[in-house]
């Protein structure tokens, strides 16, 4: 019987996981990973600021939609086959001790992403997966006998029984054209996980300030909460990144010009803020406005917000009328800024969009258009907020595609 030939296009997290899984199940198969760059797993090496936040405990996740704005329904189904517990035991059984931080993010105990890269390379080598680097796949042709012919940049071609596309994100869409030409529907790719540019100089002078806040886009359903960091170009931090992820497509359509409303009191409501402020004013009428500091706001920010609401910080509370107090409450809970563009977030960056999920079989990740062709990783229209969820999607989808390719 001829040997089963499996090709994986893209030597990243999903590609290695698919290759290792397929070879584990079918040691007799020839499994080859083609990587266009000289080094495989280059992105894994820089994840988590070089520490690799490889998954999350999911301890604070009550609804997958919160963390996977795109693909949560498919992830729900696929996590039954390979979830964060499986991911942790997979690496630990291969000699990589892991640690879970207080924020539920999971890292290798070594705090070095190269430990994860080394583990994946060693496992692929141990099982006999072949790795071909500096080799870009440029085309795929389904043949009459059911096999798939891969065309390489250097003009060569090879035939395989099963192929997985694990080429990663493609924010400008160039890596998706040949897949669209095969008949796959594409969800238009746009960037996700970015910071907001705010042109207001008074505001950006507060750079370095970190606050637990809630952010939203007025007139939309998009909102997020968590630490907000003021930077020299605008707003960053987990709350803003989460908002950018949920609103990735909405903001792209508006060319990153929108409004962002900040509740500096975090999740505290307007009524509660008003009641607390009024109680404070009654008890401290002779004190200056600069003295009340709700929610432990940094004093620089508090002074800025008092001025922004139209009050003078040396004014005594008794002199601030009802209107003044209303302005202050409004500034505290609904402080609106104009977003003038999208900033870069160097720590993590993913693509929203890719191969439409309607183009794949949800049980196997096989293409509905080209039999024996599979997809895994960020090339699919699945992406997440920060916290290890993107790599978990790569491991999970790679595992499922690898399992079915070996079937
Ligand atoms: C700076 C940074 C930090 C990040 N940190 C984290 C983190 O800590 N935790 C987390 O969960 N997520 C993180 N992410 C996101 C995460 O890295 C990705 O979601 C994940 O790597 C996607 O895996 P993948 O295998 O689908 O794609 P990739 O890892 O991008 O791999 C795709 C591979 O395919 C190759 N390729 C592409 N086209 C071809 C072709 N035609 N022929 C041959 N090879 C090809 C590419 O060169 C690449 O090596 C981070 C992302 C960035 C950019």
Short mmCIF file of N, CA and C in Angstrom, two decimals, residues 156-302:
data_model
loop_
_atom_site.label_atom_id
_atom_site.label_comp_id
_atom_site.label_asym_id
_atom_site.label_seq_id
_atom_site.Cartn_x
_atom_site.Cartn_y
_atom_site.Cartn_z
N UNK A 156 8.80 23.97 -8.48
CA UNK A 156 8.60 22.53 -8.26
C UNK A 156 7.15 22.27 -7.84
N UNK A 157 6.73 21.01 -7.91
CA UNK A 157 5.42 20.65 -7.36
C UNK A 157 5.50 19.25 -6.75
N UNK A 158 4.59 18.97 -5.84
CA UNK A 158 4.55 17.64 -5.20
C UNK A 158 3.10 17.29 -4.93
N UNK A 159 2.82 15.97 -4.87
CA UNK A 159 1.44 15.56 -4.66
C UNK A 159 1.25 14.92 -3.29
N UNK A 160 0.10 15.20 -2.70
CA UNK A 160 -0.21 14.71 -1.34
C UNK A 160 -1.63 14.18 -1.26
N UNK A 161 -1.85 13.30 -0.26
CA UNK A 161 -3.22 12.79 -0.04
C UNK A 161 -4.03 13.77 0.80
N UNK A 162 -3.36 14.42 1.75
CA UNK A 162 -4.05 15.38 2.63
C UNK A 162 -3.13 16.60 2.81
N UNK A 163 -3.75 17.75 2.89
CA UNK A 163 -2.97 18.98 3.07
C UNK A 163 -3.66 19.85 4.12
N UNK A 164 -2.88 20.47 5.01
CA UNK A 164 -3.45 21.45 5.94
C UNK A 164 -2.84 22.81 5.65
N UNK A 165 -3.69 23.82 5.61
CA UNK A 165 -3.21 25.20 5.46
C UNK A 165 -3.18 25.81 6.85
N UNK A 166 -1.99 26.16 7.29
CA UNK A 166 -1.81 26.76 8.63
C UNK A 166 -0.90 27.97 8.48
N UNK A 167 -1.27 28.85 7.54
CA UNK A 167 -0.37 29.94 7.16
C UNK A 167 -0.51 31.19 8.02
N UNK A 168 -1.37 31.16 9.04
CA UNK A 168 -1.47 32.27 10.00
C UNK A 168 -2.31 33.43 9.49
N UNK A 169 -2.25 34.53 10.24
CA UNK A 169 -3.05 35.71 9.91
C UNK A 169 -2.50 36.43 8.70
N UNK A 170 -3.38 37.19 8.06
CA UNK A 170 -2.97 37.91 6.85
C UNK A 170 -3.77 39.20 6.80
N UNK A 171 -3.36 40.22 7.60
CA UNK A 171 -4.21 41.40 7.73
C UNK A 171 -4.49 42.13 6.43
N UNK A 172 -3.60 42.00 5.44
CA UNK A 172 -3.88 42.67 4.16
C UNK A 172 -4.48 41.72 3.12
N UNK A 173 -4.60 40.45 3.52
CA UNK A 173 -5.33 39.50 2.67
C UNK A 173 -4.52 38.84 1.58
N UNK A 174 -3.22 39.21 1.44
CA UNK A 174 -2.48 38.66 0.30
C UNK A 174 -2.28 37.14 0.43
N UNK A 175 -2.19 36.65 1.67
CA UNK A 175 -1.98 35.21 1.89
C UNK A 175 -3.25 34.40 1.69
N UNK A 176 -4.36 35.08 1.38
CA UNK A 176 -5.63 34.36 1.26
C UNK A 176 -6.11 34.25 -0.18
N UNK A 177 -5.42 34.98 -1.09
CA UNK A 177 -5.93 35.07 -2.47
C UNK A 177 -6.01 33.71 -3.14
N UNK A 178 -4.94 32.90 -2.99
CA UNK A 178 -4.93 31.60 -3.68
C UNK A 178 -5.98 30.66 -3.08
N UNK A 179 -6.35 30.88 -1.81
CA UNK A 179 -7.38 30.05 -1.18
C UNK A 179 -8.75 30.49 -1.65
N UNK A 180 -8.90 31.81 -1.88
CA UNK A 180 -10.16 32.33 -2.43
C UNK A 180 -10.33 31.81 -3.86
N UNK A 181 -9.22 31.76 -4.60
CA UNK A 181 -9.28 31.31 -6.00
C UNK A 181 -9.75 29.85 -6.09
N UNK A 182 -9.54 29.10 -5.00
CA UNK A 182 -10.00 27.70 -4.99
C UNK A 182 -11.50 27.61 -4.70
N UNK A 183 -12.09 28.76 -4.34
CA UNK A 183 -13.55 28.78 -4.10
C UNK A 183 -13.92 28.96 -2.64
N UNK A 184 -12.94 29.24 -1.78
CA UNK A 184 -13.27 29.42 -0.36
C UNK A 184 -13.76 30.83 -0.10
N UNK A 185 -14.82 30.91 0.68
CA UNK A 185 -15.31 32.24 1.07
C UNK A 185 -14.33 32.83 2.09
N UNK A 186 -14.07 34.12 1.93
CA UNK A 186 -13.12 34.79 2.83
C UNK A 186 -13.85 35.85 3.64
N UNK A 187 -13.66 35.83 4.96
CA UNK A 187 -14.16 36.94 5.79
C UNK A 187 -13.07 38.00 5.71
N UNK A 188 -13.40 39.18 5.21
CA UNK A 188 -12.39 40.19 4.91
C UNK A 188 -11.47 40.42 6.11
N UNK A 189 -10.17 40.28 5.91
CA UNK A 189 -9.26 40.43 7.04
C UNK A 189 -9.02 41.89 7.43
N UNK A 190 -9.05 42.15 8.72
CA UNK A 190 -8.70 43.48 9.26
C UNK A 190 -7.90 43.24 10.54
N UNK A 191 -7.10 44.22 10.96
CA UNK A 191 -6.31 44.02 12.17
C UNK A 191 -7.18 43.97 13.44
N UNK A 192 -6.68 43.26 14.42
CA UNK A 192 -7.32 43.27 15.74
C UNK A 192 -6.22 43.43 16.79
N UNK A 193 -6.60 43.84 17.97
CA UNK A 193 -5.69 44.10 19.09
C UNK A 193 -4.78 45.30 18.80
N UNK A 194 -5.37 46.47 18.85
CA UNK A 194 -4.58 47.69 18.64
C UNK A 194 -4.97 48.72 19.68
N UNK A 195 -4.16 49.76 19.75
CA UNK A 195 -4.41 50.83 20.72
C UNK A 195 -5.08 52.00 20.01
N UNK A 196 -5.57 52.97 20.78
CA UNK A 196 -6.29 54.10 20.19
C UNK A 196 -5.42 55.36 20.22
N UNK A 197 -5.35 56.05 19.08
CA UNK A 197 -4.68 57.35 19.06
C UNK A 197 -5.68 58.41 19.51
N UNK A 198 -5.25 59.26 20.46
CA UNK A 198 -6.10 60.36 20.93
C UNK A 198 -5.26 61.63 20.75
N UNK A 199 -5.79 62.58 19.97
CA UNK A 199 -4.97 63.75 19.63
C UNK A 199 -4.89 64.78 20.77
N UNK A 200 -5.73 64.66 21.79
CA UNK A 200 -5.81 65.64 22.89
C UNK A 200 -4.51 65.65 23.72
N UNK A 201 -3.74 66.75 23.61
CA UNK A 201 -2.43 66.83 24.28
C UNK A 201 -2.56 66.88 25.80
N UNK A 202 -3.65 67.56 26.28
CA UNK A 202 -3.87 67.63 27.74
C UNK A 202 -3.98 66.21 28.29
N UNK A 203 -4.66 65.36 27.53
CA UNK A 203 -4.89 63.98 27.97
C UNK A 203 -3.60 63.17 27.92
N UNK A 204 -2.89 63.24 26.79
CA UNK A 204 -1.70 62.39 26.65
C UNK A 204 -0.57 62.83 27.57
N UNK A 205 -0.68 64.05 28.15
CA UNK A 205 0.30 64.46 29.16
C UNK A 205 0.23 63.56 30.39
N UNK A 206 -0.88 62.86 30.53
CA UNK A 206 -1.05 61.95 31.69
C UNK A 206 -0.40 60.59 31.43
N UNK A 207 0.43 60.49 30.38
CA UNK A 207 1.01 59.18 30.01
C UNK A 207 1.65 58.48 31.20
N UNK A 208 1.45 57.17 31.21
CA UNK A 208 1.98 56.37 32.32
C UNK A 208 0.91 56.08 33.36
N UNK A 209 -0.22 56.80 33.29
CA UNK A 209 -1.29 56.59 34.26
C UNK A 209 -2.04 55.29 33.94
N UNK A 210 -2.29 54.49 34.96
CA UNK A 210 -3.05 53.24 34.77
C UNK A 210 -4.25 53.26 35.71
N UNK A 211 -5.42 52.97 35.19
CA UNK A 211 -6.66 52.99 35.99
C UNK A 211 -7.52 51.79 35.62
N UNK A 212 -8.25 51.24 36.58
CA UNK A 212 -9.28 50.23 36.26
C UNK A 212 -10.47 50.99 35.70
N UNK A 213 -10.78 50.81 34.45
CA UNK A 213 -11.84 51.61 33.82
C UNK A 213 -12.73 50.73 32.95
N UNK A 214 -13.84 51.30 32.51
CA UNK A 214 -14.69 50.62 31.52
C UNK A 214 -14.72 51.53 30.31
N UNK A 215 -14.57 50.94 29.13
CA UNK A 215 -14.56 51.74 27.90
C UNK A 215 -15.64 51.23 26.95
N UNK A 216 -16.20 52.15 26.18
CA UNK A 216 -17.24 51.73 25.24
C UNK A 216 -17.21 52.66 24.03
N UNK A 217 -17.89 52.22 22.97
CA UNK A 217 -18.01 53.07 21.78
C UNK A 217 -19.45 53.56 21.75
N UNK A 218 -19.68 54.88 21.98
CA UNK A 218 -21.05 55.38 22.03
C UNK A 218 -21.84 55.01 20.77
N UNK A 219 -23.08 54.62 20.97
CA UNK A 219 -23.94 54.27 19.84
C UNK A 219 -23.72 52.87 19.33
N UNK A 220 -22.87 52.09 20.01
CA UNK A 220 -22.65 50.71 19.61
C UNK A 220 -22.81 49.81 20.83
N UNK A 221 -22.74 48.50 20.59
CA UNK A 221 -22.86 47.57 21.72
C UNK A 221 -21.48 47.23 22.30
N UNK A 222 -20.42 47.82 21.75
CA UNK A 222 -19.07 47.42 22.14
C UNK A 222 -18.63 48.07 23.44
N UNK A 223 -18.26 47.25 24.40
CA UNK A 223 -17.73 47.77 25.67
C UNK A 223 -16.77 46.75 26.26
N UNK A 224 -15.87 47.22 27.12
CA UNK A 224 -14.91 46.33 27.76
C UNK A 224 -14.44 46.99 29.05
N UNK A 225 -13.95 46.19 29.97
CA UNK A 225 -13.47 46.73 31.24
C UNK A 225 -12.12 46.13 31.58
N UNK A 226 -11.37 46.85 32.39
CA UNK A 226 -10.05 46.36 32.81
C UNK A 226 -9.09 47.52 32.94
N UNK A 227 -7.81 47.24 33.13
CA UNK A 227 -6.85 48.33 33.25
C UNK A 227 -6.74 49.13 31.94
N UNK A 228 -6.73 50.47 32.08
CA UNK A 228 -6.55 51.36 30.93
C UNK A 228 -5.24 52.11 31.17
N UNK A 229 -4.39 52.12 30.17
CA UNK A 229 -3.09 52.81 30.29
C UNK A 229 -3.12 54.02 29.36
N UNK A 230 -2.78 55.21 29.93
CA UNK A 230 -2.66 56.40 29.08
C UNK A 230 -1.21 56.44 28.57
N UNK A 231 -1.08 56.57 27.24
CA UNK A 231 0.26 56.56 26.64
C UNK A 231 0.52 57.92 25.98
N UNK A 232 1.71 58.10 25.45
CA UNK A 232 2.01 59.40 24.83
C UNK A 232 1.26 59.59 23.52
N UNK A 233 0.64 58.49 22.99
CA UNK A 233 -0.16 58.66 21.77
C UNK A 233 -1.66 58.49 22.01
N UNK A 234 -2.06 58.03 23.18
CA UNK A 234 -3.50 57.85 23.42
C UNK A 234 -3.81 56.86 24.52
N UNK A 235 -4.56 55.82 24.17
CA UNK A 235 -5.01 54.84 25.18
C UNK A 235 -4.56 53.44 24.80
N UNK A 236 -4.12 52.70 25.82
CA UNK A 236 -3.75 51.31 25.62
C UNK A 236 -4.19 50.53 26.86
N UNK A 237 -3.64 49.35 27.05
CA UNK A 237 -4.00 48.52 28.21
C UNK A 237 -5.08 47.52 27.86
N UNK A 238 -5.26 46.50 28.72
CA UNK A 238 -6.20 45.42 28.42
C UNK A 238 -7.62 45.86 28.06
N UNK A 239 -8.14 46.92 28.72
CA UNK A 239 -9.53 47.33 28.43
C UNK A 239 -9.63 47.80 26.98
N UNK A 240 -8.66 48.59 26.53
CA UNK A 240 -8.68 49.13 25.17
C UNK A 240 -8.43 48.02 24.14
N UNK A 241 -7.50 47.12 24.43
CA UNK A 241 -7.21 46.03 23.49
C UNK A 241 -8.44 45.15 23.32
N UNK A 242 -9.11 44.87 24.44
CA UNK A 242 -10.32 44.04 24.39
C UNK A 242 -11.39 44.75 23.53
N UNK A 243 -11.53 46.06 23.75
CA UNK A 243 -12.52 46.82 22.96
C UNK A 243 -12.14 46.79 21.48
N UNK A 244 -10.84 46.94 21.19
CA UNK A 244 -10.39 46.94 19.79
C UNK A 244 -10.68 45.59 19.14
N UNK A 245 -10.59 44.52 19.93
CA UNK A 245 -10.84 43.19 19.39
C UNK A 245 -12.33 43.02 19.07
N UNK A 246 -13.18 43.38 20.02
CA UNK A 246 -14.62 43.21 19.79
C UNK A 246 -15.11 44.12 18.66
N UNK A 247 -14.51 45.33 18.58
CA UNK A 247 -14.99 46.30 17.58
C UNK A 247 -14.07 46.35 16.36
N UNK A 248 -13.25 45.33 16.13
CA UNK A 248 -12.24 45.38 15.06
C UNK A 248 -12.84 45.75 13.71
N UNK A 249 -13.91 45.07 13.34
CA UNK A 249 -14.50 45.30 12.03
C UNK A 249 -15.24 46.65 11.99
N UNK A 250 -15.95 46.96 13.06
CA UNK A 250 -16.70 48.22 13.16
C UNK A 250 -15.74 49.40 13.00
N UNK A 251 -14.59 49.34 13.68
CA UNK A 251 -13.64 50.45 13.61
C UNK A 251 -12.94 50.52 12.25
N UNK A 252 -12.67 49.35 11.66
CA UNK A 252 -12.04 49.34 10.32
C UNK A 252 -12.95 50.03 9.32
N UNK A 253 -14.25 49.72 9.41
CA UNK A 253 -15.22 50.33 8.48
C UNK A 253 -15.24 51.84 8.62
N UNK A 254 -14.92 52.35 9.81
CA UNK A 254 -14.93 53.80 10.05
C UNK A 254 -13.52 54.39 9.99
N UNK A 255 -12.60 53.62 9.40
CA UNK A 255 -11.20 54.04 9.24
C UNK A 255 -10.60 54.53 10.55
N UNK A 256 -10.98 53.88 11.61
CA UNK A 256 -10.42 54.11 12.95
C UNK A 256 -10.68 55.53 13.46
N UNK A 257 -11.79 56.11 13.00
CA UNK A 257 -12.22 57.42 13.52
C UNK A 257 -13.56 57.17 14.20
N UNK A 258 -13.54 57.32 15.51
CA UNK A 258 -14.75 57.02 16.28
C UNK A 258 -14.63 57.77 17.60
N UNK A 259 -15.59 57.53 18.48
CA UNK A 259 -15.50 58.10 19.82
C UNK A 259 -15.33 56.96 20.81
N UNK A 260 -14.63 57.23 21.88
CA UNK A 260 -14.55 56.23 22.95
C UNK A 260 -14.98 56.92 24.24
N UNK A 261 -15.88 56.25 24.98
CA UNK A 261 -16.35 56.80 26.25
C UNK A 261 -15.69 56.03 27.38
N UNK A 262 -15.14 56.78 28.33
CA UNK A 262 -14.45 56.12 29.45
C UNK A 262 -15.27 56.32 30.71
N UNK A 263 -15.53 55.23 31.44
CA UNK A 263 -16.07 55.34 32.80
C UNK A 263 -14.87 55.15 33.73
N UNK A 264 -14.40 56.29 34.27
CA UNK A 264 -13.20 56.25 35.12
C UNK A 264 -13.48 55.55 36.44
N UNK A 265 -14.76 55.30 36.72
CA UNK A 265 -15.13 54.61 37.96
C UNK A 265 -15.19 53.10 37.75
N UNK A 266 -14.74 52.64 36.59
CA UNK A 266 -14.78 51.20 36.30
C UNK A 266 -16.21 50.79 36.02
N UNK A 267 -16.66 49.77 36.74
CA UNK A 267 -18.02 49.27 36.50
C UNK A 267 -19.05 49.96 37.40
N UNK A 268 -18.63 50.99 38.18
CA UNK A 268 -19.55 51.66 39.10
C UNK A 268 -20.53 52.53 38.29
N UNK A 269 -21.82 52.44 38.63
CA UNK A 269 -22.83 53.13 37.83
C UNK A 269 -22.87 54.63 38.14
N UNK A 270 -23.56 55.36 37.27
CA UNK A 270 -23.74 56.81 37.45
C UNK A 270 -24.44 57.09 38.79
N UNK A 271 -25.53 56.34 39.08
CA UNK A 271 -26.31 56.58 40.31
C UNK A 271 -25.42 56.41 41.54
N UNK A 272 -24.66 55.34 41.53
CA UNK A 272 -23.79 55.05 42.68
C UNK A 272 -22.73 56.14 42.84
N UNK A 273 -22.17 56.57 41.71
CA UNK A 273 -21.14 57.61 41.74
C UNK A 273 -21.73 58.91 42.29
N UNK A 274 -22.92 59.23 41.80
CA UNK A 274 -23.60 60.45 42.23
C UNK A 274 -23.88 60.40 43.74
N UNK A 275 -24.38 59.27 44.20
CA UNK A 275 -24.74 59.13 45.62
C UNK A 275 -23.48 59.25 46.49
N UNK A 276 -22.40 58.63 46.07
CA UNK A 276 -21.15 58.68 46.86
C UNK A 276 -20.63 60.11 46.90
N UNK A 277 -20.68 60.80 45.74
CA UNK A 277 -20.19 62.17 45.68
C UNK A 277 -21.04 63.09 46.57
N UNK A 278 -22.36 62.93 46.49
CA UNK A 278 -23.23 63.79 47.30
C UNK A 278 -22.99 63.58 48.80
N UNK A 279 -22.81 62.34 49.19
CA UNK A 279 -22.56 62.03 50.61
C UNK A 279 -21.25 62.69 51.05
N UNK A 280 -20.25 62.65 50.15
CA UNK A 280 -18.96 63.25 50.48
C UNK A 280 -19.08 64.77 50.61
N UNK A 281 -19.83 65.38 49.70
CA UNK A 281 -19.99 66.84 49.70
C UNK A 281 -20.70 67.29 50.98
N UNK A 282 -21.73 66.54 51.38
CA UNK A 282 -22.46 66.89 52.62
C UNK A 282 -21.55 66.81 53.83
N UNK A 283 -20.69 65.81 53.85
CA UNK A 283 -19.82 65.60 55.02
C UNK A 283 -18.60 66.53 54.99
N UNK A 284 -18.22 67.03 53.81
CA UNK A 284 -16.98 67.82 53.69
C UNK A 284 -17.19 69.11 52.91
N UNK A 285 -18.16 69.97 53.32
CA UNK A 285 -18.49 71.13 52.48
C UNK A 285 -17.35 72.13 52.34
N UNK A 286 -16.47 72.22 53.35
CA UNK A 286 -15.41 73.23 53.30
C UNK A 286 -14.14 72.73 52.62
N UNK A 287 -14.12 71.45 52.27
CA UNK A 287 -12.90 70.93 51.63
C UNK A 287 -12.87 71.33 50.15
N UNK A 288 -11.64 71.32 49.58
CA UNK A 288 -11.51 71.69 48.17
C UNK A 288 -11.82 70.49 47.26
N UNK A 289 -12.26 70.80 46.05
CA UNK A 289 -12.65 69.71 45.14
C UNK A 289 -11.49 68.75 44.86
N UNK A 290 -10.29 69.30 44.92
CA UNK A 290 -9.12 68.45 44.68
C UNK A 290 -8.95 67.37 45.74
N UNK A 291 -9.72 67.45 46.86
CA UNK A 291 -9.48 66.50 47.96
C UNK A 291 -10.24 65.20 47.81
N UNK A 292 -11.36 65.21 47.07
CA UNK A 292 -12.11 63.94 46.94
C UNK A 292 -11.45 63.11 45.85
N UNK A 293 -11.18 61.90 46.17
CA UNK A 293 -10.56 61.07 45.14
C UNK A 293 -11.23 59.71 45.11
N UNK A 294 -12.30 59.62 44.38
CA UNK A 294 -13.06 58.37 44.39
C UNK A 294 -12.28 57.28 43.68
N UNK A 295 -12.50 56.07 44.08
CA UNK A 295 -12.01 54.94 43.29
C UNK A 295 -10.48 54.89 43.22
N UNK A 296 -9.84 55.65 44.14
CA UNK A 296 -8.37 55.64 44.18
C UNK A 296 -7.74 56.11 42.88
N UNK A 297 -8.35 57.08 42.22
CA UNK A 297 -7.77 57.56 40.95
C UNK A 297 -6.44 58.27 41.23
N UNK A 298 -5.46 58.11 40.36
CA UNK A 298 -4.20 58.83 40.55
C UNK A 298 -4.48 60.33 40.64
N UNK A 299 -3.80 61.06 41.54
CA UNK A 299 -4.18 62.45 41.78
C UNK A 299 -4.02 63.32 40.53
N UNK A 300 -3.02 63.01 39.67
CA UNK A 300 -2.86 63.79 38.42
C UNK A 300 -4.12 63.67 37.56
N UNK A 301 -4.63 62.44 37.49
CA UNK A 301 -5.82 62.20 36.68
C UNK A 301 -7.03 62.88 37.31
N UNK A 302 -7.14 62.80 38.65
CA UNK A 302 -8.28 63.43 39.33
C UNK A 302 -8.31 64.94 39.06
#
